[in-house]
PDB file of C-alpha atoms and ligand atoms in Angstrom:
ATOM      1  CA  MET A   1      38.249  29.748 -74.346  1.00 98.00           C
ATOM      2  CA  LYS A   2      40.805  27.808 -74.470  1.00 98.00           C
ATOM      3  CA  ILE A   3      42.273  26.529 -71.416  1.00 98.00           C
ATOM      4  CA  LEU A   4      45.572  23.680 -70.609  1.00 98.00           C
ATOM      5  CA  ILE A   5      45.441  21.806 -67.943  1.00 98.00           C
ATOM      6  CA  LEU A   6      49.279  20.528 -66.897  1.00 99.00           C
ATOM      7  CA  ASN A   7      50.148  18.198 -64.488  1.00 98.00           C
ATOM      8  CA  GLY A   8      53.791  17.689 -62.741  1.00 98.00           C
ATOM      9  CA  PRO A   9      55.582  14.813 -61.786  1.00 98.00           C
ATOM     10  CA  ASN A  10      53.891  11.235 -60.391  1.00 98.00           C
ATOM     11  CA  LEU A  11      50.258  12.625 -60.687  1.00 98.00           C
ATOM     12  CA  ASN A  12      50.195   9.694 -63.053  1.00 98.00           C
ATOM     13  CA  MET A  13      50.462   8.054 -60.059  1.00 97.00           C
ATOM     14  CA  LEU A  14      46.903   8.563 -58.254  1.00 97.00           C
ATOM     15  CA  GLY A  15      45.289   6.563 -56.977  1.00 94.00           C
ATOM     16  CA  THR A  16      47.858   4.211 -55.580  1.00 93.00           C
ATOM     17  CA  ARG A  17      49.428   5.267 -53.465  1.00 88.00           C
ATOM     18  CA  GLU A  18      49.295   7.784 -49.976  1.00 90.00           C
ATOM     19  CA  PRO A  19      45.179   8.167 -50.576  1.00 87.00           C
ATOM     20  CA  GLU A  20      44.416   9.614 -47.445  1.00 90.00           C
ATOM     21  CA  ILE A  21      46.878  12.441 -48.803  1.00 93.00           C
ATOM     22  CA  TYR A  22      45.601  12.255 -52.427  1.00 92.00           C
ATOM     23  CA  GLY A  23      42.217  10.979 -52.914  1.00 88.00           C
ATOM     24  CA  LEU A  24      41.823   7.513 -54.620  1.00 93.00           C
ATOM     25  CA  ASP A  25      41.101   8.487 -57.967  1.00 96.00           C
ATOM     26  CA  THR A  26      42.741   8.141 -60.688  1.00 98.00           C
ATOM     27  CA  LEU A  27      44.282  11.785 -62.985  1.00 98.00           C
ATOM     28  CA  ASP A  28      42.493  10.009 -66.071  1.00 98.00           C
ATOM     29  CA  LYS A  29      39.062  10.889 -63.494  1.00 98.00           C
ATOM     30  CA  ILE A  30      40.020  13.569 -62.542  1.00 98.00           C
ATOM     31  CA  ASN A  31      40.109  14.960 -66.175  1.00 98.00           C
ATOM     32  CA  THR A  32      36.516  13.479 -66.839  1.00 98.00           C
ATOM     33  CA  GLU A  33      35.108  14.810 -64.234  1.00 98.00           C
ATOM     34  CA  LEU A  34      37.040  18.143 -64.722  1.00 98.00           C
ATOM     35  CA  ILE A  35      35.330  18.142 -68.279  1.00 98.00           C
ATOM     36  CA  GLU A  36      31.680  16.565 -66.949  1.00 98.00           C
ATOM     37  CA  PHE A  37      31.963  19.433 -64.268  1.00 98.00           C
ATOM     38  CA  LYS A  38      32.892  22.146 -67.095  1.00 98.00           C
ATOM     39  CA  ASN A  39      29.696  20.759 -68.873  1.00 98.00           C
ATOM     40  CA  HIS A  40      26.980  21.025 -66.472  1.00 98.00           C
ATOM     41  CA  GLN A  41      28.515  24.415 -65.667  1.00 98.00           C
ATOM     42  CA  LYS A  42      27.655  25.056 -69.329  1.00 98.00           C
ATOM     43  CA  LEU A  43      31.506  26.351 -69.599  1.00 98.00           C
ATOM     44  CA  GLU A  44      32.494  27.266 -73.102  1.00 97.00           C
ATOM     45  CA  ALA A  45      35.623  26.575 -73.023  1.00 98.00           C
ATOM     46  CA  GLU A  46      37.374  23.328 -74.702  1.00 98.00           C
ATOM     47  CA  LEU A  47      40.217  21.746 -72.477  1.00 98.00           C
ATOM     48  CA  ASP A  48      43.434  19.683 -73.355  1.00 98.00           C
ATOM     49  CA  PHE A  49      45.228  18.084 -70.898  1.00 98.00           C
ATOM     50  CA  PHE A  50      49.296  17.154 -70.551  1.00 98.00           C
ATOM     51  CA  GLN A  51      50.588  15.586 -67.829  1.00 99.00           C
ATOM     52  CA  THR A  52      54.996  14.831 -67.569  1.00 98.00           C
ATOM     53  CA  ASN A  53      57.201  13.803 -64.512  1.00 98.00           C
ATOM     54  CA  HIS A  54      59.468  15.734 -66.605  1.00 98.00           C
ATOM     55  CA  GLU A  55      60.177  19.571 -66.015  1.00 98.00           C
ATOM     56  CA  GLY A  56      61.446  20.629 -69.627  1.00 98.00           C
ATOM     57  CA  GLU A  57      58.608  19.117 -70.619  1.00 98.00           C
ATOM     58  CA  LEU A  58      55.990  21.356 -68.814  1.00 98.00           C
ATOM     59  CA  ILE A  59      58.623  24.339 -69.956  1.00 98.00           C
ATOM     60  CA  ASP A  60      58.101  23.631 -73.629  1.00 98.00           C
ATOM     61  CA  LYS A  61      54.463  22.693 -73.457  1.00 98.00           C
ATOM     62  CA  ILE A  62      54.032  26.128 -71.349  1.00 98.00           C
ATOM     63  CA  GLN A  63      56.078  28.734 -74.143  1.00 98.00           C
ATOM     64  CA  GLU A  64      53.443  26.297 -76.839  1.00 98.00           C
ATOM     65  CA  ALA A  65      50.679  27.619 -74.765  1.00 98.00           C
ATOM     66  CA  LYS A  66      51.214  31.095 -76.164  1.00 90.00           C
ATOM     67  CA  GLU A  67      49.593  30.433 -79.401  1.00 91.00           C
ATOM     68  CA  ASN A  68      47.277  28.501 -78.885  1.00 96.00           C
ATOM     69  CA  TYR A  69      45.408  28.774 -75.687  1.00 98.00           C
ATOM     70  CA  ASP A  70      44.239  31.940 -73.024  1.00 98.00           C
ATOM     71  CA  GLY A  71      44.605  30.267 -69.975  1.00 98.00           C
ATOM     72  CA  ILE A  72      46.575  27.861 -68.408  1.00 99.00           C
ATOM     73  CA  ILE A  73      46.089  25.504 -64.689  1.00 99.00           C
ATOM     74  CA  ILE A  74      49.021  23.819 -63.788  1.00 99.00           C
ATOM     75  CA  ASN A  75      49.754  21.159 -61.396  1.00 98.00           C
ATOM     76  CA  PRO A  76      53.430  21.599 -61.063  1.00 98.00           C
ATOM     77  CA  ALA A  77      52.948  18.738 -58.460  1.00 98.00           C
ATOM     78  CA  ALA A  78      56.999  19.040 -56.462  1.00 98.00           C
ATOM     79  CA  TYR A  79      58.118  21.488 -58.983  1.00 98.00           C
ATOM     80  CA  THR A  80      55.910  24.208 -57.559  1.00 98.00           C
ATOM     81  CA  HIS A  81      59.026  23.794 -54.515  1.00 98.00           C
ATOM     82  CA  THR A  82      62.321  23.696 -56.591  1.00 98.00           C
ATOM     83  CA  SER A  83      61.487  25.203 -60.599  1.00 98.00           C
ATOM     84  CA  ILE A  84      62.715  28.499 -60.581  1.00 98.00           C
ATOM     85  CA  ALA A  85      62.959  27.122 -64.053  1.00 98.00           C
ATOM     86  CA  ILE A  86      58.750  26.794 -64.550  1.00 98.00           C
ATOM     87  CA  ALA A  87      58.012  30.270 -62.168  1.00 98.00           C
ATOM     88  CA  ASP A  88      59.444  31.648 -65.043  1.00 98.00           C
ATOM     89  CA  ALA A  89      58.077  30.375 -68.065  1.00 98.00           C
ATOM     90  CA  ILE A  90      55.135  31.156 -66.753  1.00 98.00           C
ATOM     91  CA  LYS A  91      56.073  34.433 -66.487  1.00 98.00           C
ATOM     92  CA  ALA A  92      57.359  34.738 -69.297  1.00 98.00           C
ATOM     93  CA  ALA A  93      54.471  33.682 -71.437  1.00 98.00           C
ATOM     94  CA  ASN A  94      51.998  36.393 -69.930  1.00 97.00           C
ATOM     95  CA  ILE A  95      49.110  34.072 -69.922  1.00 98.00           C
ATOM     96  CA  PRO A  96      46.429  34.139 -67.084  1.00 98.00           C
ATOM     97  CA  THR A  97      47.838  31.382 -64.762  1.00 98.00           C
ATOM     98  CA  VAL A  98      46.172  28.938 -62.016  1.00 99.00           C
ATOM     99  CA  GLU A  99      48.513  26.649 -59.526  1.00 99.00           C
ATOM    100  CA  VAL A 100      46.380  23.751 -58.164  1.00 98.00           C
ATOM    101  CA  HIS A 101      46.942  21.364 -55.319  1.00 98.00           C
ATOM    102  CA  LEU A 102      45.144  18.656 -54.355  1.00 98.00           C
ATOM    103  CA  SER A 103      45.648  18.758 -50.846  1.00 98.00           C
ATOM    104  CA  ASN A 104      47.210  21.504 -48.652  1.00 98.00           C
ATOM    105  CA  ILE A 105      50.522  22.565 -49.352  1.00 98.00           C
ATOM    106  CA  HIS A 106      50.676  24.864 -46.429  1.00 98.00           C
ATOM    107  CA  SER A 107      49.529  23.397 -43.831  1.00 98.00           C
ATOM    108  CA  ARG A 108      51.905  19.711 -44.664  1.00 98.00           C
ATOM    109  CA  GLU A 109      55.948  19.959 -44.721  1.00 97.00           C
ATOM    110  CA  ASP A 110      57.743  22.843 -44.767  1.00 98.00           C
ATOM    111  CA  TYR A 111      59.519  22.287 -47.625  1.00 96.00           C
ATOM    112  CA  ARG A 112      55.775  22.437 -48.885  1.00 98.00           C
ATOM    113  CA  ASN A 113      54.716  25.109 -47.987  1.00 98.00           C
ATOM    114  CA  ILE A 114      57.135  26.804 -50.345  1.00 97.00           C
ATOM    115  CA  SER A 115      55.547  27.516 -54.082  1.00 98.00           C
ATOM    116  CA  TYR A 116      58.186  29.490 -56.690  1.00 98.00           C
ATOM    117  CA  CYS A 117      55.615  29.399 -59.008  1.00 98.00           C
ATOM    118  CA  SER A 118      52.181  31.318 -57.321  1.00 98.00           C
ATOM    119  CA  LYS A 119      54.132  34.974 -57.574  1.00 98.00           C
ATOM    120  CA  ASN A 120      53.299  34.483 -61.336  1.00 98.00           C
ATOM    121  CA  CYS A 121      49.806  33.177 -60.778  1.00 98.00           C
ATOM    122  CA  ILE A 122      46.910  34.869 -60.890  1.00 98.00           C
ATOM    123  CA  ALA A 123      45.921  32.651 -58.440  1.00 98.00           C
ATOM    124  CA  GLN A 124      46.513  29.298 -56.198  1.00 98.00           C
ATOM    125  CA  ILE A 125      44.161  26.860 -55.091  1.00 98.00           C
ATOM    126  CA  ALA A 126      44.916  24.958 -52.461  1.00 98.00           C
ATOM    127  CA  GLY A 127      43.876  21.528 -50.294  1.00 98.00           C
ATOM    128  CA  PHE A 128      40.155  20.558 -52.145  1.00 98.00           C
ATOM    129  CA  SER A 129      41.221  17.244 -53.835  1.00 97.00           C
ATOM    130  CA  LYS A 130      40.460  16.969 -56.945  1.00 98.00           C
ATOM    131  CA  ASN A 131      37.650  19.885 -56.345  1.00 98.00           C
ATOM    132  CA  SER A 132      40.802  21.941 -56.811  1.00 98.00           C
ATOM    133  CA  TYR A 133      40.689  21.310 -60.242  1.00 98.00           C
ATOM    134  CA  LYS A 134      37.359  22.726 -60.688  1.00 98.00           C
ATOM    135  CA  LEU A 135      37.942  26.177 -58.137  1.00 98.00           C
ATOM    136  CA  ALA A 136      39.977  26.559 -60.751  1.00 99.00           C
ATOM    137  CA  LEU A 137      38.365  25.950 -63.968  1.00 98.00           C
ATOM    138  CA  LEU A 138      35.755  28.639 -62.352  1.00 98.00           C
ATOM    139  CA  GLY A 139      37.806  30.676 -60.750  1.00 98.00           C
ATOM    140  CA  LEU A 140      39.790  30.832 -64.187  1.00 98.00           C
ATOM    141  CA  TYR A 141      36.954  31.288 -67.012  1.00 98.00           C
ATOM    142  CA  GLU A 142      34.817  34.067 -65.055  1.00 98.00           C
ATOM    143  CA  TYR A 143      38.425  36.471 -64.695  1.00 98.00           C
ATOM    144  CA  LEU A 144      39.442  35.618 -68.820  1.00 98.00           C
ATOM    145  CA  LYS A 145      35.744  36.633 -69.952  1.00 96.00           C
ATOM    146  CA  TYR A 146      35.774  39.727 -67.614  1.00 92.00           C
ATOM    147  CA  ASN A 147      38.881  41.142 -67.919  1.00 89.00           C
ATOM    148  CA  GLU A 148      40.949  39.651 -71.049  1.00 73.00           C
TER     149      GLU A 148
HETATM  150  O1  LIG B 208      48.881  18.141 -53.370  1.00 59.78           O
HETATM  151  C1  LIG B 208      49.478  18.375 -54.967  1.00 59.78           C
HETATM  152  O2  LIG B 208      48.545  18.338 -55.515  1.00 59.78           O
HETATM  153  C2  LIG B 208      50.389  18.345 -55.040  1.00 59.78           C
HETATM  154  O3  LIG B 208      51.326  19.234 -55.952  1.00 59.78           O
HETATM  155  C3  LIG B 208      51.218  16.663 -55.121  1.00 59.78           C
HETATM  156  C4  LIG B 208      52.965  16.021 -55.234  1.00 59.78           C
HETATM  157  C5  LIG B 208      53.143  17.295 -53.810  1.00 59.78           C
HETATM  158  O4  LIG B 208      54.903  17.623 -54.372  1.00 59.78           O
HETATM  159  C6  LIG B 208      53.295  18.585 -53.830  1.00 59.78           C
HETATM  160  O5  LIG B 208      53.790  18.957 -52.654  1.00 59.78           O
HETATM  161  C7  LIG B 208      51.622  18.637 -53.611  1.00 59.78           C
HETATM  162  C8  LIG B 208      52.770  14.971 -55.548  1.00 59.78           C
HETATM  163  C9  LIG B 208      52.424  14.376 -56.151  1.00 59.78           C
HETATM  164  C10 LIG B 208      52.838  12.041 -56.376  1.00 59.78           C
HETATM  165  O6  LIG B 208      51.258  12.073 -56.096  1.00 59.78           O
HETATM  166  C11 LIG B 208      51.650  10.876 -56.133  1.00 59.78           C
HETATM  167  C12 LIG B 208      50.766  10.057 -56.202  1.00 59.78           C
HETATM  168  C13 LIG B 208      50.423   9.149 -55.002  1.00 59.78           C
HETATM  169  C14 LIG B 208      51.497   7.690 -55.691  1.00 59.78           C
HETATM  170  C15 LIG B 208      52.049   8.518 -55.976  1.00 59.78           C
HETATM  171  C16 LIG B 208      52.594  10.185 -55.637  1.00 59.78           C
END
């Protein structure tokens, strides 16, 4: 099973600002912990990671994923709340996708309460900080094992 983990704009800055919202860990640390979690849980999955600050690059990766991956975990960051293009790409790719957020977007500013992507995802996990990625991986893994 191959899973692609996509992270959107500014998530490369994690660990440098707003630790009270996003935590102290860098994205590299979060990714490393996710691999350790996968190994500890004995999940038979290969994980690939990609972060970009560019909307079109996220769309390219989602389109390409159709050929190479069984599932996607995506934190579209601020594009969550603005990008119909990314939502359309997720729908067109038709690969089980889980949307992830470090913070609980539903308890924050009004403009963060909307996700265009979630309609085209099998689930959304928000508010568990870096553990959101671990819960997403567990959920997607079980989904792919038993539903695909
Ligand atoms: O909670 C999340 O995971 C978000 O996707 C994070 C995005 C935000 O726009 C979404 O509303 C919710 C922002 C990530 C930017 O993170 C930074 C962290 C440190 C320094 C600068 C940016």
